[in-house]
CSV table of C-alpha atoms in Angstrom, one decimal:
chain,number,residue,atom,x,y,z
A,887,UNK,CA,15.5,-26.7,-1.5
A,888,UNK,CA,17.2,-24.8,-4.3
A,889,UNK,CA,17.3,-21.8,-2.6
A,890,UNK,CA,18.7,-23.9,0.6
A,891,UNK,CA,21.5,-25.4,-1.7
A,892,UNK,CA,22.5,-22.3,-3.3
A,893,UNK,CA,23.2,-20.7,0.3
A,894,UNK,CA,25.1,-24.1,1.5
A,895,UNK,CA,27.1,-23.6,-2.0
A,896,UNK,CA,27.8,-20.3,-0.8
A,897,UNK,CA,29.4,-20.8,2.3
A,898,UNK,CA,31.0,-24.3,1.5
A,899,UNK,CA,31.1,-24.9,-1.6
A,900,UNK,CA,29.8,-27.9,-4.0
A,901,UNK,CA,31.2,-31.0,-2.6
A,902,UNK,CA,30.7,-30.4,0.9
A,903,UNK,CA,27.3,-29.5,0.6
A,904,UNK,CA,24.8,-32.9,0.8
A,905,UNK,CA,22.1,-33.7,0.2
A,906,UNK,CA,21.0,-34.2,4.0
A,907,UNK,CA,22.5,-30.5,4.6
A,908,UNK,CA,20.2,-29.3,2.5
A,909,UNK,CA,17.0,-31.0,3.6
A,910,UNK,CA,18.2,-29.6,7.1
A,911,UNK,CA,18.4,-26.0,6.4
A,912,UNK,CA,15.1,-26.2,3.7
A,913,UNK,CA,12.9,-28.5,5.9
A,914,UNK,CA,12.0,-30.7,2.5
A,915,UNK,CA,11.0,-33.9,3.5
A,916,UNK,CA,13.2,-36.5,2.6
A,917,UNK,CA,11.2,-38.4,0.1
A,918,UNK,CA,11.2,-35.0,-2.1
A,919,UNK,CA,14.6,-35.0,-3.2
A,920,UNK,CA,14.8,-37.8,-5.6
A,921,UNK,CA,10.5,-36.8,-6.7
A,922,UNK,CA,12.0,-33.1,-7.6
A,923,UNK,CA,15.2,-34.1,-8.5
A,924,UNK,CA,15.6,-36.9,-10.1
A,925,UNK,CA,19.2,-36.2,-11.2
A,926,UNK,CA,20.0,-35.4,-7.2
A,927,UNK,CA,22.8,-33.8,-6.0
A,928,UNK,CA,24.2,-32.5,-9.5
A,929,UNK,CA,20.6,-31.4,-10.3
A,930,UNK,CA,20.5,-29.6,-7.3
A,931,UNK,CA,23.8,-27.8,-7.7
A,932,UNK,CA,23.1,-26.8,-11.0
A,933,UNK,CA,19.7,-25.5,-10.5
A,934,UNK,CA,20.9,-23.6,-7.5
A,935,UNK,CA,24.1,-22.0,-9.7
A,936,UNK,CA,21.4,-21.4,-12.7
A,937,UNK,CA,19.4,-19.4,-9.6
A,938,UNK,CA,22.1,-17.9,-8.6
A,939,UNK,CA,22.5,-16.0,-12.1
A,940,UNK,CA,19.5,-15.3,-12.4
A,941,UNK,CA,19.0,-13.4,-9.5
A,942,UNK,CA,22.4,-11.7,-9.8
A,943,UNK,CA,20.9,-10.4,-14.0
A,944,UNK,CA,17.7,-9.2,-11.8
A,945,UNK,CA,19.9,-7.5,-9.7
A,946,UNK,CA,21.9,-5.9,-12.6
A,947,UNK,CA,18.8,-5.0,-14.2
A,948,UNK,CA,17.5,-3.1,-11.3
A,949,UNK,CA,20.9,-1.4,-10.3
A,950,UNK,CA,20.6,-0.3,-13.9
A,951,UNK,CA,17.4,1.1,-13.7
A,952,UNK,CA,18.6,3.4,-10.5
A,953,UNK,CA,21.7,4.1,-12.6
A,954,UNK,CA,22.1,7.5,-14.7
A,955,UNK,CA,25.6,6.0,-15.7
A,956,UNK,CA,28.1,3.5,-16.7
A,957,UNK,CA,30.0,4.4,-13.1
A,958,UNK,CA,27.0,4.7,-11.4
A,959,UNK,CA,26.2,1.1,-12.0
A,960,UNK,CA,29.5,-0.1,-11.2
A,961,UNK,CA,29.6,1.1,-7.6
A,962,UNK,CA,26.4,-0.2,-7.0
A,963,UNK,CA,26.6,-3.4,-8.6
A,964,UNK,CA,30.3,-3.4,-6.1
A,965,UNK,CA,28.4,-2.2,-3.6
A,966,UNK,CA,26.3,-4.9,-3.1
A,967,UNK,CA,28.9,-7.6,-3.3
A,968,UNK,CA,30.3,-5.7,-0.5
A,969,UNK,CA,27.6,-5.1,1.5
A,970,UNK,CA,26.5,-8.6,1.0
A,971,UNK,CA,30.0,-10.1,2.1
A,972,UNK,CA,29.5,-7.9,5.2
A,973,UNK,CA,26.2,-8.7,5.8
A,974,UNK,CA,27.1,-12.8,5.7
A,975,UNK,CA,30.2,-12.2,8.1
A,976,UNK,CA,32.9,-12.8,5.3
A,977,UNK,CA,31.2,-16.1,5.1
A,978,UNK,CA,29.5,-16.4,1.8
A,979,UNK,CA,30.8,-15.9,-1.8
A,980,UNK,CA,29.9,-16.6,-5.3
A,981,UNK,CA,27.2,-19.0,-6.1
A,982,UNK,CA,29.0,-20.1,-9.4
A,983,UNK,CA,32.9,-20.2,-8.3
A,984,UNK,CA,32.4,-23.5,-6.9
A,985,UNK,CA,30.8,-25.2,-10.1
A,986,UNK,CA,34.7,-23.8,-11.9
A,987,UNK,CA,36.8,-24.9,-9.2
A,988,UNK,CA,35.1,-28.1,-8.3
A,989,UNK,CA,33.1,-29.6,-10.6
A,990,UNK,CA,33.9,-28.8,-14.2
A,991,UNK,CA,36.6,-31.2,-14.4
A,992,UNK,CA,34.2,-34.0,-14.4
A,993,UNK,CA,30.8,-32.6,-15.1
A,994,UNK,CA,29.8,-31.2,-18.8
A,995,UNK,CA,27.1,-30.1,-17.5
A,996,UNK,CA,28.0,-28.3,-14.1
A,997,UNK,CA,30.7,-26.5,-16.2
A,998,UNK,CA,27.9,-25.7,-18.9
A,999,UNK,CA,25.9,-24.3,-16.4
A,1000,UNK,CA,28.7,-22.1,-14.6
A,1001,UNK,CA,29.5,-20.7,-18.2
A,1002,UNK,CA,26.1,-19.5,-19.2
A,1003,UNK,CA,25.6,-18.3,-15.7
A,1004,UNK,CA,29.0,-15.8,-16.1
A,1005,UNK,CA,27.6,-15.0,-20.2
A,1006,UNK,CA,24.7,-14.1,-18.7
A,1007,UNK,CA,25.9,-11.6,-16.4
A,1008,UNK,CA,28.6,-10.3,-18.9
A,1009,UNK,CA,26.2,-9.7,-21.9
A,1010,UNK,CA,23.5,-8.2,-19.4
A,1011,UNK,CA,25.7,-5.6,-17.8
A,1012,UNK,CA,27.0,-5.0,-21.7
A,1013,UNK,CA,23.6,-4.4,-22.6
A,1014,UNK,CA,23.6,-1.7,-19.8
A,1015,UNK,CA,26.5,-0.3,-20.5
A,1016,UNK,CA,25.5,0.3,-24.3
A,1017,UNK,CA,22.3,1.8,-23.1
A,1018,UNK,CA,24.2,4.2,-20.9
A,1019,UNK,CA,25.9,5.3,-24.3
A,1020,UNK,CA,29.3,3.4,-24.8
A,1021,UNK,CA,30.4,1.4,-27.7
A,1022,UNK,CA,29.9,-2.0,-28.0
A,1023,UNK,CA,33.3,-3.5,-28.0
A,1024,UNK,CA,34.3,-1.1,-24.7
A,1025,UNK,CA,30.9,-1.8,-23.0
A,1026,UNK,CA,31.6,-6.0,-23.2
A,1027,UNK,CA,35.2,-5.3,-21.8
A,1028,UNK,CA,33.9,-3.2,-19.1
A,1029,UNK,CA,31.2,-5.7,-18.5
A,1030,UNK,CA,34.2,-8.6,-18.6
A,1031,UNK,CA,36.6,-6.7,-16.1
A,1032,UNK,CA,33.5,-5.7,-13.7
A,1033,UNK,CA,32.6,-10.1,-13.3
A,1034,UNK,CA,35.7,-10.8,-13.3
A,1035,UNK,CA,36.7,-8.0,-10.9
A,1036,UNK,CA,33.6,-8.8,-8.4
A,1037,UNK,CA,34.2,-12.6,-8.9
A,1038,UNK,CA,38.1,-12.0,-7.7
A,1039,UNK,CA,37.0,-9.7,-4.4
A,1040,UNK,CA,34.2,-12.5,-3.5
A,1041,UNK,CA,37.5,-14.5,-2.7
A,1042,UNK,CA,40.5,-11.9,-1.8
A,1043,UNK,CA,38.3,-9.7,0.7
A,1044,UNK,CA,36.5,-13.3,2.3
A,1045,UNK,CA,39.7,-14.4,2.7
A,1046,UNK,CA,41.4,-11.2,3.9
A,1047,UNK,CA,38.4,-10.1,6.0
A,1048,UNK,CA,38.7,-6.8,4.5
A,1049,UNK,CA,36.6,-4.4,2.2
A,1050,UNK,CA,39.8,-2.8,0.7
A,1051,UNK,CA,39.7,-5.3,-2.1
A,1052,UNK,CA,36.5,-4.6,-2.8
A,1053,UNK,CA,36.8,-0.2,-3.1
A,1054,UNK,CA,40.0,-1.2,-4.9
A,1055,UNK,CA,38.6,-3.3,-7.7
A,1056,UNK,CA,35.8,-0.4,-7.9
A,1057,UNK,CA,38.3,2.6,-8.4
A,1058,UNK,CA,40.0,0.2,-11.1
A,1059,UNK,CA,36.4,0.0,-12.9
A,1060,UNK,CA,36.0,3.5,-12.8
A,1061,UNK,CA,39.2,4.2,-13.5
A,1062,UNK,CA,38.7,1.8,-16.6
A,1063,UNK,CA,34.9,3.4,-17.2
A,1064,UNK,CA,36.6,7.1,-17.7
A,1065,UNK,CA,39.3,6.0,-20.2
A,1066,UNK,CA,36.7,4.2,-22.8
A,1067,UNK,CA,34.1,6.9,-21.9
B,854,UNK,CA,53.4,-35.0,-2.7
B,855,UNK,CA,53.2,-31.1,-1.5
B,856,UNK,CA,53.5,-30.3,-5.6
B,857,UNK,CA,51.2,-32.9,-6.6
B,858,UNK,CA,48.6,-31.9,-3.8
B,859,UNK,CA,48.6,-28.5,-4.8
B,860,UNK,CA,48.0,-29.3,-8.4
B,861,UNK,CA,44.8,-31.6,-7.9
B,862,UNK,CA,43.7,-29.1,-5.9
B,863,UNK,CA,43.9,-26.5,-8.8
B,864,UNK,CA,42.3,-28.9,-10.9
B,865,UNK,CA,39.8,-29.9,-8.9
B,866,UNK,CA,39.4,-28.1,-5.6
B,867,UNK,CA,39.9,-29.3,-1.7
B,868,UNK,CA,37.3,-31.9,-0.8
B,869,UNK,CA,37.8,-33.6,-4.1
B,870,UNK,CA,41.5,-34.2,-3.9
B,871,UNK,CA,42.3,-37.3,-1.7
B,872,UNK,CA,45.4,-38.6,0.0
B,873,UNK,CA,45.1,-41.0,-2.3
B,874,UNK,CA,45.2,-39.1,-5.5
B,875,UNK,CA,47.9,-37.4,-4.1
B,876,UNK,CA,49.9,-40.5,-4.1
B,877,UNK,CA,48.8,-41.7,-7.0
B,878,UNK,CA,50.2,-38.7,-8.8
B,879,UNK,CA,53.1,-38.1,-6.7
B,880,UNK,CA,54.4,-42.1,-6.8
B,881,UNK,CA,54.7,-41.7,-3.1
B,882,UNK,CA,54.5,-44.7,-1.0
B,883,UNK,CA,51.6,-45.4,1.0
B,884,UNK,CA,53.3,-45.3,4.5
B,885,UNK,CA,55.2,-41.8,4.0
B,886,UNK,CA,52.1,-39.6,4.4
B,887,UNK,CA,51.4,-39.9,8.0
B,888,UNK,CA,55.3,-39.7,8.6
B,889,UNK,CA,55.4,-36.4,6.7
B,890,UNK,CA,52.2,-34.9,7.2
B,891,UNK,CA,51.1,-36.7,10.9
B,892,UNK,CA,48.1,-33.9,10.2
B,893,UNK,CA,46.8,-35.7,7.2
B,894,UNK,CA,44.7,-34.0,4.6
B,895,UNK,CA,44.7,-30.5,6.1
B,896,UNK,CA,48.2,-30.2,6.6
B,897,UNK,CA,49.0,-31.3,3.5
B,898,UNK,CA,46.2,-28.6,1.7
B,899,UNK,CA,48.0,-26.0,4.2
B,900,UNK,CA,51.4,-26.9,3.1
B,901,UNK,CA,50.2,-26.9,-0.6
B,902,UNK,CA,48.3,-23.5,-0.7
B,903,UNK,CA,51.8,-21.8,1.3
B,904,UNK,CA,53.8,-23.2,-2.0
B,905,UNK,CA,51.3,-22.0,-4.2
B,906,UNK,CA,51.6,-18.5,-2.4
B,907,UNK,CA,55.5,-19.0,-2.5
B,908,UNK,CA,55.8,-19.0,-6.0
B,909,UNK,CA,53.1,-16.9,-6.4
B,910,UNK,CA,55.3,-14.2,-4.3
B,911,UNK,CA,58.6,-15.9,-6.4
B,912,UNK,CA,57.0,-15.1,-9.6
B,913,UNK,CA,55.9,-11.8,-8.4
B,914,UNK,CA,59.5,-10.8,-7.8
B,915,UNK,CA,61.1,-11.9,-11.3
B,916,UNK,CA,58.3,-10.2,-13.4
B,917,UNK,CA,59.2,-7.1,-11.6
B,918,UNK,CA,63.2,-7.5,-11.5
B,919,UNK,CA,62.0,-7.9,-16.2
B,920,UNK,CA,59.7,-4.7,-15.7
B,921,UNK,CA,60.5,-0.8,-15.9
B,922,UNK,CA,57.2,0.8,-14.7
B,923,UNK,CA,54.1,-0.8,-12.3
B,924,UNK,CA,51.8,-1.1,-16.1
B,925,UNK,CA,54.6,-3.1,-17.4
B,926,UNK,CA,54.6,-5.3,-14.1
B,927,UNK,CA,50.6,-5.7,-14.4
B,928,UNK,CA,50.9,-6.6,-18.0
B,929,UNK,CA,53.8,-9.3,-17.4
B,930,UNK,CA,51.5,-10.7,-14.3
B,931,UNK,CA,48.4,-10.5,-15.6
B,932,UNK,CA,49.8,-12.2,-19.4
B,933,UNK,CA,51.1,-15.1,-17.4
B,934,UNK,CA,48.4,-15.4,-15.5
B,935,UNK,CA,46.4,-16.0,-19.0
B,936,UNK,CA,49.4,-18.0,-20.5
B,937,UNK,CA,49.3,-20.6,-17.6
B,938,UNK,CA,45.5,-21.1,-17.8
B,939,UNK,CA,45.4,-21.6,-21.6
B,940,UNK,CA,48.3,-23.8,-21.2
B,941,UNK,CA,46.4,-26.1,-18.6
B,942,UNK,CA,43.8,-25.9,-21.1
B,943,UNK,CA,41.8,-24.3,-19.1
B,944,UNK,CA,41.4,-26.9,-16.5
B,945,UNK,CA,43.7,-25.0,-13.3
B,946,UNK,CA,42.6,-22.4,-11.4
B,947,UNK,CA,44.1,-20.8,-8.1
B,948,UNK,CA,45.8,-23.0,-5.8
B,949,UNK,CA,44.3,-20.7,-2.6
B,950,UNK,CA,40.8,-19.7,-4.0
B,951,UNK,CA,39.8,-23.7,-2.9
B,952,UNK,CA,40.8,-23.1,0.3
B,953,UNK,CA,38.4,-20.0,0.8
B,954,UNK,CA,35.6,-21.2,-0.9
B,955,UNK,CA,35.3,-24.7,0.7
B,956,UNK,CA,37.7,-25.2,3.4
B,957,UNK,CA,37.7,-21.2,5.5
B,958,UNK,CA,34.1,-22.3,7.0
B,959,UNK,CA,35.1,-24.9,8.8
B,960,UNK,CA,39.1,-24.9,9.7
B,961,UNK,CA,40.8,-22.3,11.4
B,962,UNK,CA,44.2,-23.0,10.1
B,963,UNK,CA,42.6,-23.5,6.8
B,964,UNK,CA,41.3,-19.9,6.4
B,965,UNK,CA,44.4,-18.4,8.4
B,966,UNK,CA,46.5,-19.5,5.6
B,967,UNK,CA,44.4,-18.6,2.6
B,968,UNK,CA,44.4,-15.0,4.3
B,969,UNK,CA,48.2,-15.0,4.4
B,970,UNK,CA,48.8,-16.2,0.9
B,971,UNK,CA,46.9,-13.3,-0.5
B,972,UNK,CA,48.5,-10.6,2.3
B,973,UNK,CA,52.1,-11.8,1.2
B,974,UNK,CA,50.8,-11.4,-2.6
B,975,UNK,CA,49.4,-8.2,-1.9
B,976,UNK,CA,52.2,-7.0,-0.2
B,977,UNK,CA,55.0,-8.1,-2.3
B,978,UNK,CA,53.4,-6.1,-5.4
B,979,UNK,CA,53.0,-3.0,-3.2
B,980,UNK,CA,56.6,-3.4,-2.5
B,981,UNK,CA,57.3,-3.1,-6.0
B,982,UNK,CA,54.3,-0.4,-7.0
B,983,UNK,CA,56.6,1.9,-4.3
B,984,UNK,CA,60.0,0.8,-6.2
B,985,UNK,CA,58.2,1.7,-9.0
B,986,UNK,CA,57.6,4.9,-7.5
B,987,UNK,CA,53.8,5.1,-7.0
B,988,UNK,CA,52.8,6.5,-3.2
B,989,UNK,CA,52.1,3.7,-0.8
B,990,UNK,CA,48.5,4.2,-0.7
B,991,UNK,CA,47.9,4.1,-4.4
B,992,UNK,CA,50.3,1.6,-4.9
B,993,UNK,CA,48.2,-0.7,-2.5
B,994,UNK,CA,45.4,-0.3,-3.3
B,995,UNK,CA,46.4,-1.4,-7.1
B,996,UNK,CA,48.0,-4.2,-5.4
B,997,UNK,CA,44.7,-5.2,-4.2
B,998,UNK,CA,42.7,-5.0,-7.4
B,999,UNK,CA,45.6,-6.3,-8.8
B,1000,UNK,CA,45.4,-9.9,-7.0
B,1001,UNK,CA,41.7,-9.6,-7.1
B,1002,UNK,CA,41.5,-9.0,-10.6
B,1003,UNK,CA,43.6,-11.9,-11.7
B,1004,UNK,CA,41.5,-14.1,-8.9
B,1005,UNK,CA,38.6,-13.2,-10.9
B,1006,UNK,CA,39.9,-13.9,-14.2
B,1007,UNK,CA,41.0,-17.4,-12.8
B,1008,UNK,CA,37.4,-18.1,-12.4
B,1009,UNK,CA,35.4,-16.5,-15.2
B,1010,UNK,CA,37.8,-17.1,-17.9
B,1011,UNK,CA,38.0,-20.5,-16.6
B,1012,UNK,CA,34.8,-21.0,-17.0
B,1013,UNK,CA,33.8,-19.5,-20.2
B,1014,UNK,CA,36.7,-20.7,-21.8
B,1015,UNK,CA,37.9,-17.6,-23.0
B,1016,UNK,CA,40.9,-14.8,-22.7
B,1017,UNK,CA,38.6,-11.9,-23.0
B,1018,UNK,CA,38.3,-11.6,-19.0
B,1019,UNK,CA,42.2,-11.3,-18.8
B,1020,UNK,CA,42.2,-8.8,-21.4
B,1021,UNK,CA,39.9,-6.7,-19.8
B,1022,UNK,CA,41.0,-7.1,-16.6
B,1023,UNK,CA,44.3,-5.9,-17.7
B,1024,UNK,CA,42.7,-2.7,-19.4
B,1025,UNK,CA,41.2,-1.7,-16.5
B,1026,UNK,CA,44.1,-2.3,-13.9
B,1027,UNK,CA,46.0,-0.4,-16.5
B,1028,UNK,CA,44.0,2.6,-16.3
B,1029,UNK,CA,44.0,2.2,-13.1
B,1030,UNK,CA,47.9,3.0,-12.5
B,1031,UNK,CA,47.4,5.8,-15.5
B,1032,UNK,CA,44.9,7.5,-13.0
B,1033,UNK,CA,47.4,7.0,-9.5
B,1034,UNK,CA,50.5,7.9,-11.3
């Protein structure tokens, strides 16, 4: 069911996606929501967002581990969003976007959770990026500006149906990644 | 109505933002929103992403007539972009990103006019890049990363409540036009 959520999240965001959408798509039977999730729909969305970032810092960590270089991981961390945008038909972005834009204005803890999902990713690409050998202080910007960078083409290329965004933010990266190397 | 629409849904995304609200903030009567927008909801989010766009594209335009060089046009954009969010408090994000992330999956018109907000944004600053004397290509494709970078920033420095994604996303779009020049 969480994993259900966090594609319906994806692909519609957090208020559009209910409760009975998500029993659809994960088969659950209806009794299980309120047994599992007693907190329902905002328990839902924020275990599906706190997923989300977790699988995206496994994904970092094994990009890393292929990765013989700050630039390296870049394009294949930007890679991925891309292919994965491609692969969903422009039809699925960022798993946390929609707890900013929708529910932080009245949920503490939805915006909590879209927070440390983001510090997450930032501090684990910075820990990369300091293994690969580049000062803290440069590493976290570089890890800032590559979130921030893939969170702005998971909007501009779905809505442009177009990858240039997304080859665009990656030469800025590496354009950035050269100039603090 | 159109202002106040496209405010709520900065603040709080498309779904959440009724006609309702919309009245309530704009003082308009009850009766005048089927006389001006006979297409209700939608047309009202259409007519409030195109006037977020518009002075997106407005904005775009003065920053550059204040700016000698494409750095100094990305600095200006990028700084207001920053200055705006801390000045909401951090509470207002992008008035097209809503439109993408909940609204392109299931309305036509919807996703038609989120694509054209961002091509008229993307354009306008590769109008200027080329003033500025940067080859069409180049200047493009940091028109692109550009937009997508501040997109980003709109949602991860929104979310973790800090300038730090702005500041790096400015870094790297500035080495960025250091590497096309």
């Amino acid at each position: 069911m969480i994993e259900a959520a966090r594609g319906l999240i994806r692909e519609r965001g957090l208020n559009a996606t209910a409760i009975s959408d998500v029993l659809e798509r994960s088969g659950a039977p209806k009794g299980s929501v309120y047994f599992h999730f007693p907190g329902g729909k905002s328990q839902l969305a924020v275990e599906a967002a706190a997923l989300h970032a977790h699988e995206q810092v496994r994904m970092i960590d094994e990009l890393a581990a292929e990765s013989s270089s700050a630039p390296d991981l870049i394009s294949r961390y930007v890679d991925a969003g891309r292919d994965g945008m491609l692969a969903s038909g422009y039809s699925r972005g960022c798993g946390l976007a929609p707890l900013v834009t929708e529910g932080a204005h009245d949920s503490e803890e939805i915006a909590e959770t879209s927070a440390r999902g983001f510090a997450e990713m930032v501090d684990r690409v910075t820990f990369h990026f300091v293994a690969f050998g580049i000062d803290r202080a440069s590493a976290r910007s570089l890890a800032d500006a590559m979130i921030a960078g893939v969170e702005g083409a998971l909007i501009t290329a779905r809505a442009l149906h177009s990858t240039s965004p997304w080859d665009s933010i990656k030469a800025s990266l590496l354009a950035y990644a050269r100039a603090t190397r």
